[in-house]
Structure formats: C-alpha cells, structure tokens
Tab-separated table of C-alpha atoms in Angstrom:
chain	number	residue	atom	x	y	z
A	1	ASP	CA	-103.389	147.603	257.855
A	2	VAL	CA	-100.308	149.311	256.608
A	3	ALA	CA	-102.417	152.696	256.002
A	4	ARG	CA	-103.329	152.441	259.800
A	5	GLY	CA	-99.768	151.665	260.629
A	6	LEU	CA	-98.625	154.823	258.799
A	7	ALA	CA	-101.358	156.629	260.581
A	8	ALA	CA	-99.893	155.528	263.844
A	9	ILE	CA	-96.111	156.583	262.984
A	10	HIS	CA	-97.437	159.990	261.504
A	11	LYS	CA	-99.250	160.700	264.604
A	12	GLN	CA	-96.178	160.582	266.572
A	13	GLY	CA	-94.658	163.241	264.043
A	14	ALA	CA	-92.211	160.793	262.341
A	15	VAL	CA	-92.298	160.073	258.676
A	16	HIS	CA	-91.016	156.162	258.079
A	17	LEU	CA	-89.020	156.788	254.827
A	18	ASP	CA	-88.368	153.166	253.768
A	19	ILE	CA	-91.761	151.749	253.045
A	20	LYS	CA	-91.222	148.629	250.632
A	21	PRO	CA	-92.242	144.633	250.699
A	22	SER	CA	-89.306	143.604	252.986
A	23	ASN	CA	-90.409	145.946	255.557
A	24	ILE	CA	-93.934	144.847	255.476
A	25	ILE	CA	-94.615	141.312	257.324
A	26	VAL	CA	-98.155	139.665	257.826
A	27	THR	CA	-98.507	137.794	261.154
A	28	HIS	CA	-99.590	133.968	260.809
A	29	ALA	CA	-101.945	134.221	263.744
A	30	GLU	CA	-104.099	137.498	262.803
A	31	GLY	CA	-103.176	137.634	259.177
A	32	MET	CA	-102.499	141.210	259.788
A	33	ALA	CA	-99.843	143.381	258.026
A	34	LYS	CA	-97.380	145.165	260.189
A	35	ILE	CA	-94.476	147.722	259.295
A	36	LEU	CA	-91.099	147.027	260.325
A	37	ASP	CA	-87.740	148.972	260.527
A	38	LEU	CA	-87.673	152.503	261.687
A	39	GLY	CA	-84.149	152.774	261.422
A	40	ILE	CA	-84.151	156.006	259.146
A	41	ALA	CA	-87.596	157.594	260.127
A	42	ARG	CA	-87.229	161.060	260.753
A	43	LYS	CA	-89.409	163.534	262.923
A	44	VAL	CA	-91.092	166.253	261.163
A	45	GLY	CA	-91.010	169.884	262.565
A	46	ASN	CA	-94.637	170.409	262.737
A	47	TRP	CA	-97.961	168.352	262.615
A	48	ASN	CA	-101.451	168.231	263.903
A	49	ARG	CA	-103.302	165.626	265.651
A	50	ARG	CA	-104.413	163.908	262.615
A	51	GLY	CA	-100.731	163.698	261.609
A	52	GLN	CA	-100.858	166.230	258.781
A	53	PRO	CA	-97.864	168.358	257.925
A	54	LEU	CA	-98.504	172.135	258.803
A	55	SER	CA	-96.171	173.379	256.349
A	56	ALA	CA	-94.375	171.939	253.278
A	57	THR	CA	-90.901	172.812	254.846
A	58	ASP	CA	-91.462	170.195	257.504
A	59	GLY	CA	-88.899	167.138	257.738
A	60	GLU	CA	-85.983	168.862	256.519
A	61	THR	CA	-83.229	166.332	255.425
A	62	ARG	CA	-79.782	166.472	253.475
A	63	GLU	CA	-79.331	163.064	253.637
A	64	PHE	CA	-79.734	160.481	250.945
A	65	CYS	CA	-81.860	157.913	252.534
A	66	GLY	CA	-84.061	154.958	251.434
A	67	THR	CA	-84.291	152.284	249.224
A	68	LEU	CA	-83.792	153.245	245.383
A	69	GLY	CA	-86.764	152.320	243.573
A	70	PHE	CA	-89.236	152.934	246.323
A	71	MET	CA	-87.926	156.284	247.472
A	72	SER	CA	-90.155	159.410	246.566
A	73	PRO	CA	-88.649	162.354	244.227
A	74	GLU	CA	-88.206	164.608	247.309
A	75	GLN	CA	-86.170	161.743	248.797
A	76	VAL	CA	-84.141	161.450	245.728
A	77	LYS	CA	-83.478	165.063	245.587
A	78	CYS	CA	-82.849	165.275	249.375
A	79	LEU	CA	-85.546	167.858	249.809
A	80	PRO	CA	-87.701	168.667	252.875
A	81	LEU	CA	-90.100	165.870	253.576
A	82	THR	CA	-93.725	165.531	254.731
A	83	PHE	CA	-95.588	162.299	255.355
A	84	THR	CA	-96.750	162.022	251.597
A	85	SER	CA	-93.421	160.706	251.176
A	86	ASP	CA	-94.630	157.445	252.719
A	87	PHE	CA	-97.405	157.390	250.487
A	88	TYR	CA	-95.383	157.371	247.481
A	89	SER	CA	-93.309	154.402	248.839
A	90	LEU	CA	-96.682	152.521	249.725
A	91	GLY	CA	-97.929	153.140	246.185
A	92	VAL	CA	-94.658	151.720	244.584
A	93	THR	CA	-94.929	148.935	246.898
A	94	LEU	CA	-98.621	148.199	245.598
A	95	TYR	CA	-97.484	148.577	242.093
A	96	ASP	CA	-94.811	146.074	242.702
A	97	LEU	CA	-97.149	143.561	244.288
A	98	ALA	CA	-99.494	143.976	241.385
A	99	THR	CA	-97.455	143.753	238.549
A	100	GLY	CA	-94.133	141.837	239.845
A	101	ARG	CA	-91.928	144.747	238.838
A	102	LEU	CA	-90.896	148.333	239.826
A	103	PRO	CA	-92.628	151.094	237.634
A	104	HIS	CA	-89.289	152.665	236.851
A	105	SER	CA	-86.513	151.219	234.866
A	106	ILE	CA	-83.958	149.264	237.062
A	107	THR	CA	-81.454	148.660	233.873
A	108	ALA	CA	-79.421	151.725	235.427
A	109	MET	CA	-79.240	153.335	238.705
A	110	ARG	CA	-78.989	156.742	237.016
A	111	ASN	CA	-81.958	156.108	234.777
A	112	MET	CA	-84.023	155.002	237.996
A	113	LEU	CA	-83.066	158.474	239.659
A	114	VAL	CA	-83.973	160.467	236.824
A	115	GLU	CA	-87.337	158.704	236.115
A	116	THR	CA	-88.316	158.765	239.913
A	117	MET	CA	-87.846	162.578	239.641
A	118	GLU	CA	-89.247	163.210	236.325
A	119	VAL	CA	-91.524	160.756	235.038
A	120	GLU	CA	-95.160	159.783	236.638
A	121	VAL	CA	-95.660	156.204	237.418
A	122	PRO	CA	-97.696	154.499	234.591
A	123	ASP	CA	-101.132	153.386	235.211
A	124	VAL	CA	-100.693	149.832	236.618
A	125	ARG	CA	-103.689	148.393	234.527
A	126	GLU	CA	-101.301	148.621	231.362
A	127	LEU	CA	-99.988	145.295	233.015
A	128	ARG	CA	-103.078	144.451	235.045
A	129	SER	CA	-105.952	145.179	233.169
A	130	GLU	CA	-108.433	143.374	235.690
A	131	LEU	CA	-107.537	145.361	238.493
A	132	GLY	CA	-110.387	147.789	239.772
A	133	GLU	CA	-110.487	151.431	238.705
A	134	LYS	CA	-110.556	152.631	242.411
A	135	THR	CA	-107.373	150.438	243.273
A	136	ALA	CA	-105.640	151.834	240.340
A	137	ARG	CA	-106.302	155.571	241.220
A	138	ILE	CA	-105.110	155.022	244.862
A	139	ILE	CA	-101.827	153.800	243.123
A	140	ALA	CA	-101.771	156.605	240.859
A	141	ARG	CA	-102.464	159.113	243.528
A	142	CYS	CA	-99.869	157.718	245.900
A	143	THR	CA	-97.341	157.988	243.404
A	144	ARG	CA	-97.515	161.492	241.929
A	145	ILE	CA	-94.289	163.327	241.748
A	146	HIS	CA	-95.664	166.429	243.317
A	147	PRO	CA	-96.332	165.773	247.266
A	148	ALA	CA	-99.636	168.042	247.071
A	149	ASP	CA	-101.212	165.759	244.387
A	150	ARG	CA	-100.780	162.982	246.751
A	151	PHE	CA	-103.130	161.879	249.716
A	152	SER	CA	-102.936	164.550	252.261
A	153	SER	CA	-103.076	162.323	255.224
A	154	ALA	CA	-103.112	158.541	255.954
A	155	ALA	CA	-106.990	158.885	257.216
A	156	GLU	CA	-107.515	160.082	253.498
A	157	LEU	CA	-105.648	157.361	252.198
A	158	LEU	CA	-107.350	154.539	254.467
A	159	ASP	CA	-110.785	155.840	253.428
A	160	ALA	CA	-109.895	155.415	249.750
A	161	ILE	CA	-108.725	151.902	250.469
A	162	VAL	CA	-111.916	150.919	252.171
A	163	GLU	CA	-113.954	152.091	249.466
A	164	ALA	CA	-111.817	150.225	246.866
A	165	LYS	CA	-112.088	147.065	248.680
A	166	THR	CA	-115.792	146.871	247.968
A	167	SER	CA	-115.172	146.904	244.010
A	168	LEU	CA	-111.808	144.751	244.219
A	169	LYS	CA	-112.067	142.464	240.948
A	170	LEU	CA	-109.424	140.172	242.164
A	171	GLU	CA	-111.145	136.605	242.632
A	172	GLY	CA	-108.991	133.794	244.030
A	173	GLY	CA	-107.198	135.910	246.687
A	174	PRO	CA	-103.545	136.389	247.202
A	175	GLY	CA	-102.217	133.244	245.435
A	176	ARG	CA	-103.746	134.249	242.044
A	177	LEU	CA	-102.339	137.819	242.568
A	178	ALA	CA	-98.925	136.315	243.144
A	179	ALA	CA	-98.959	134.155	240.283
A	180	ALA	CA	-100.166	136.721	238.001
A	181	ALA	CA	-97.339	138.873	239.111
A	182	ARG	CA	-94.871	136.111	238.216
A	183	ARG	CA	-96.203	135.709	235.010
A	184	GLN	CA	-95.941	139.379	234.190
A	185	ALA	CA	-92.318	139.926	235.636
A	186	GLN	CA	-89.476	139.585	233.339
A	187	GLY	CA	-86.592	137.077	233.378
A	188	PRO	CA	-84.060	136.677	236.314
A	189	LEU	CA	-82.307	139.808	237.308
A	190	VAL	CA	-78.505	140.205	237.115
A	191	VAL	CA	-76.568	142.864	238.838
A	192	SER	CA	-73.482	143.996	236.919
A	193	ALA	CA	-70.806	146.169	238.074
A	194	ASP	CA	-67.881	147.307	236.030
A	195	ASP	CA	-66.089	150.924	235.569
A	196	ASP	CA	-65.284	150.101	231.953
A	197	PRO	CA	-68.516	151.032	230.086
A	198	ASP	CA	-67.516	149.088	227.178
A	199	VAL	CA	-67.435	145.847	229.193
A	200	SER	CA	-70.932	146.935	230.958
A	201	LEU	CA	-72.362	147.315	227.767
A	202	PHE	CA	-71.016	144.057	226.461
A	203	ILE	CA	-72.527	142.151	229.491
A	204	LYS	CA	-75.810	143.480	229.280
A	205	ASP	CA	-76.601	143.207	225.743
A	206	SER	CA	-75.399	139.482	226.074
A	207	LEU	CA	-77.581	138.810	228.976
A	208	GLU	CA	-80.676	140.673	227.687
A	209	SER	CA	-80.116	138.734	224.609
A	210	VAL	CA	-81.048	135.592	226.659
A	211	GLY	CA	-83.932	136.788	228.577
A	212	TYR	CA	-82.336	138.205	231.369
A	213	GLN	CA	-82.884	141.738	232.928
A	214	VAL	CA	-79.627	143.436	233.782
A	215	LEU	CA	-79.153	146.037	236.520
A	216	THR	CA	-76.098	148.148	235.729
A	217	CYS	CA	-74.059	149.798	238.807
A	218	GLU	CA	-71.068	151.725	238.384
A	219	ASP	CA	-68.893	150.672	241.464
A	220	GLY	CA	-68.990	148.406	244.355
A	221	PHE	CA	-71.003	150.290	246.928
A	222	THR	CA	-73.709	150.538	244.536
A	223	ALA	CA	-73.714	146.915	243.586
A	224	LEU	CA	-73.695	145.824	247.065
A	225	GLY	CA	-76.953	147.859	247.855
A	226	ALA	CA	-78.521	146.414	244.686
A	227	ILE	CA	-77.629	142.926	245.676
A	228	ARG	CA	-78.981	143.521	249.037
A	229	GLU	CA	-82.469	145.105	247.830
A	230	GLN	CA	-83.120	143.285	244.618
A	231	ARG	CA	-81.700	139.787	245.505
A	232	PRO	CA	-80.954	139.070	241.949
A	233	ALA	CA	-80.176	135.540	240.572
A	234	LEU	CA	-76.812	136.481	239.657
A	235	ALA	CA	-74.042	138.994	240.112
A	236	VAL	CA	-71.133	139.776	237.920
A	237	LEU	CA	-68.636	141.916	239.560
A	238	ASP	CA	-65.162	143.573	238.174
A	239	ILE	CA	-62.393	142.351	240.763
A	240	ASP	CA	-60.690	145.763	240.098
A	241	MET	CA	-62.742	148.898	240.489
A	242	PRO	CA	-62.123	152.313	241.956
A	243	GLY	CA	-63.696	152.617	245.781
A	244	MET	CA	-64.744	149.145	246.341
A	245	SER	CA	-63.852	145.806	244.198
A	246	GLY	CA	-65.994	142.918	243.173
A	247	ILE	CA	-64.241	140.790	245.835
C-alpha cells in the first residue's frame, strides 16, 4: 500500500521526504496503509509518466529537512533529491518495523549523520534471521547509500514486494512481528542534553550501565526534536544551555 502511495505522489512530480512509521496509518475498515503529512514534500524539476526522474539533478534543495534516522544520505547532505530518497526512508521504516530499532546508532546525533552518509544499512537478518531472503533484499536495496543503487521507481519496488509476499516466512501475522520487535529492542530510551561533555558522558555511562539506551544531544533544539520523534521514556535536560535551555 505504501509503495502504491509513493507511486501516486511521484506521478505528481513530488517527493515526500518524510516517510517514517508515524506518517503511515492503517485504516480500521479497509486495513489499508495510507501515507500522511506532505508538509515538507518537494516538487522535482522533470519526471516522466512512470514517476521516474529524468536526471540526477532534479529536486534541488539546500534545506535540511526530514526526520533524523529516516533521512536518506542525500537529504542529510542537502544534495539534489530524486524519488529514490523516499525509497531509502521506506527501507529504514521496514527495518525498524522488523527489528524494533533503527539501523544506525542513535547514541549521538553526529554519529547518526555520519553513519547515514557513509555506512550501508546492515543486513536485517542479523537481527531477524527468520525473515525471507527476498524481503531482506528489498530492505537492502531501498537503503543503499547511492541513489542509483536503489529501486528506480515505485513500480519496480512494488513488483519486488509482490514477489516477496509469496515467500514471506512470518507465520502469526503482525502480532508476532510486533512481539519479536519488542524482544529485539534494547532497553528504554533516554534523551540527554547538556553542553558540558563531561556531564553528558557521566549521564550516558551511568544510564547505559543499568540497561538504558541514551541519545545524547548537544543543545535544546536538538533535544526537542529528538523527544518529539523518538518519544523517550525519560529526558534529562540541562536548565542552562546556549540557544535553548532544558526549561
């Protein structure tokens, strides 16, 4: 359903730029997944009727827009965008659904940005060995660092998904998938924000030693964004920071 939704968006010459779990809902009546929030969607310069970009320089942007952890490498770098940017975000969404975690480290925003730009997403079967090979290949191809290595169109992605459905090995349906994801997930997430690196390190080491994940932010603006997107169990915020305080 999401691939079909992206096909419709792309045929209008637009790229969504913010595909993530919270922007996808499933209707109760139809059981259909629908894409929400085109607030940061952008038009690309040239496209054909299949929703394929006609050049690699379409979708010019110099804005840092999207959700950290789900943004494509070209979004992180503020480079020209094509429709394949949405495929990257969808691949990360599928990885998150299957494993209960993001593919790149969330222990520091800077590390996440660097990993997104330079490190390929690991094989999802390292955490979910029961996933079918075709499903794993879809996630891997969606999340390639270089746009040219991803699916070339939503139609091609949809064909791969339809083929993979016939060999999907997840007996028990969504309930089992969600339970397995919870088992794979690490401890509760804590967002920590402090401009003193020694204090940040102390908080991180102390909480990780008792089983928490810690996402370290350098200022209040970054922390606020992390709290909105990650919904942590706890936020530890300095009340006196440059720019925006913990208050």
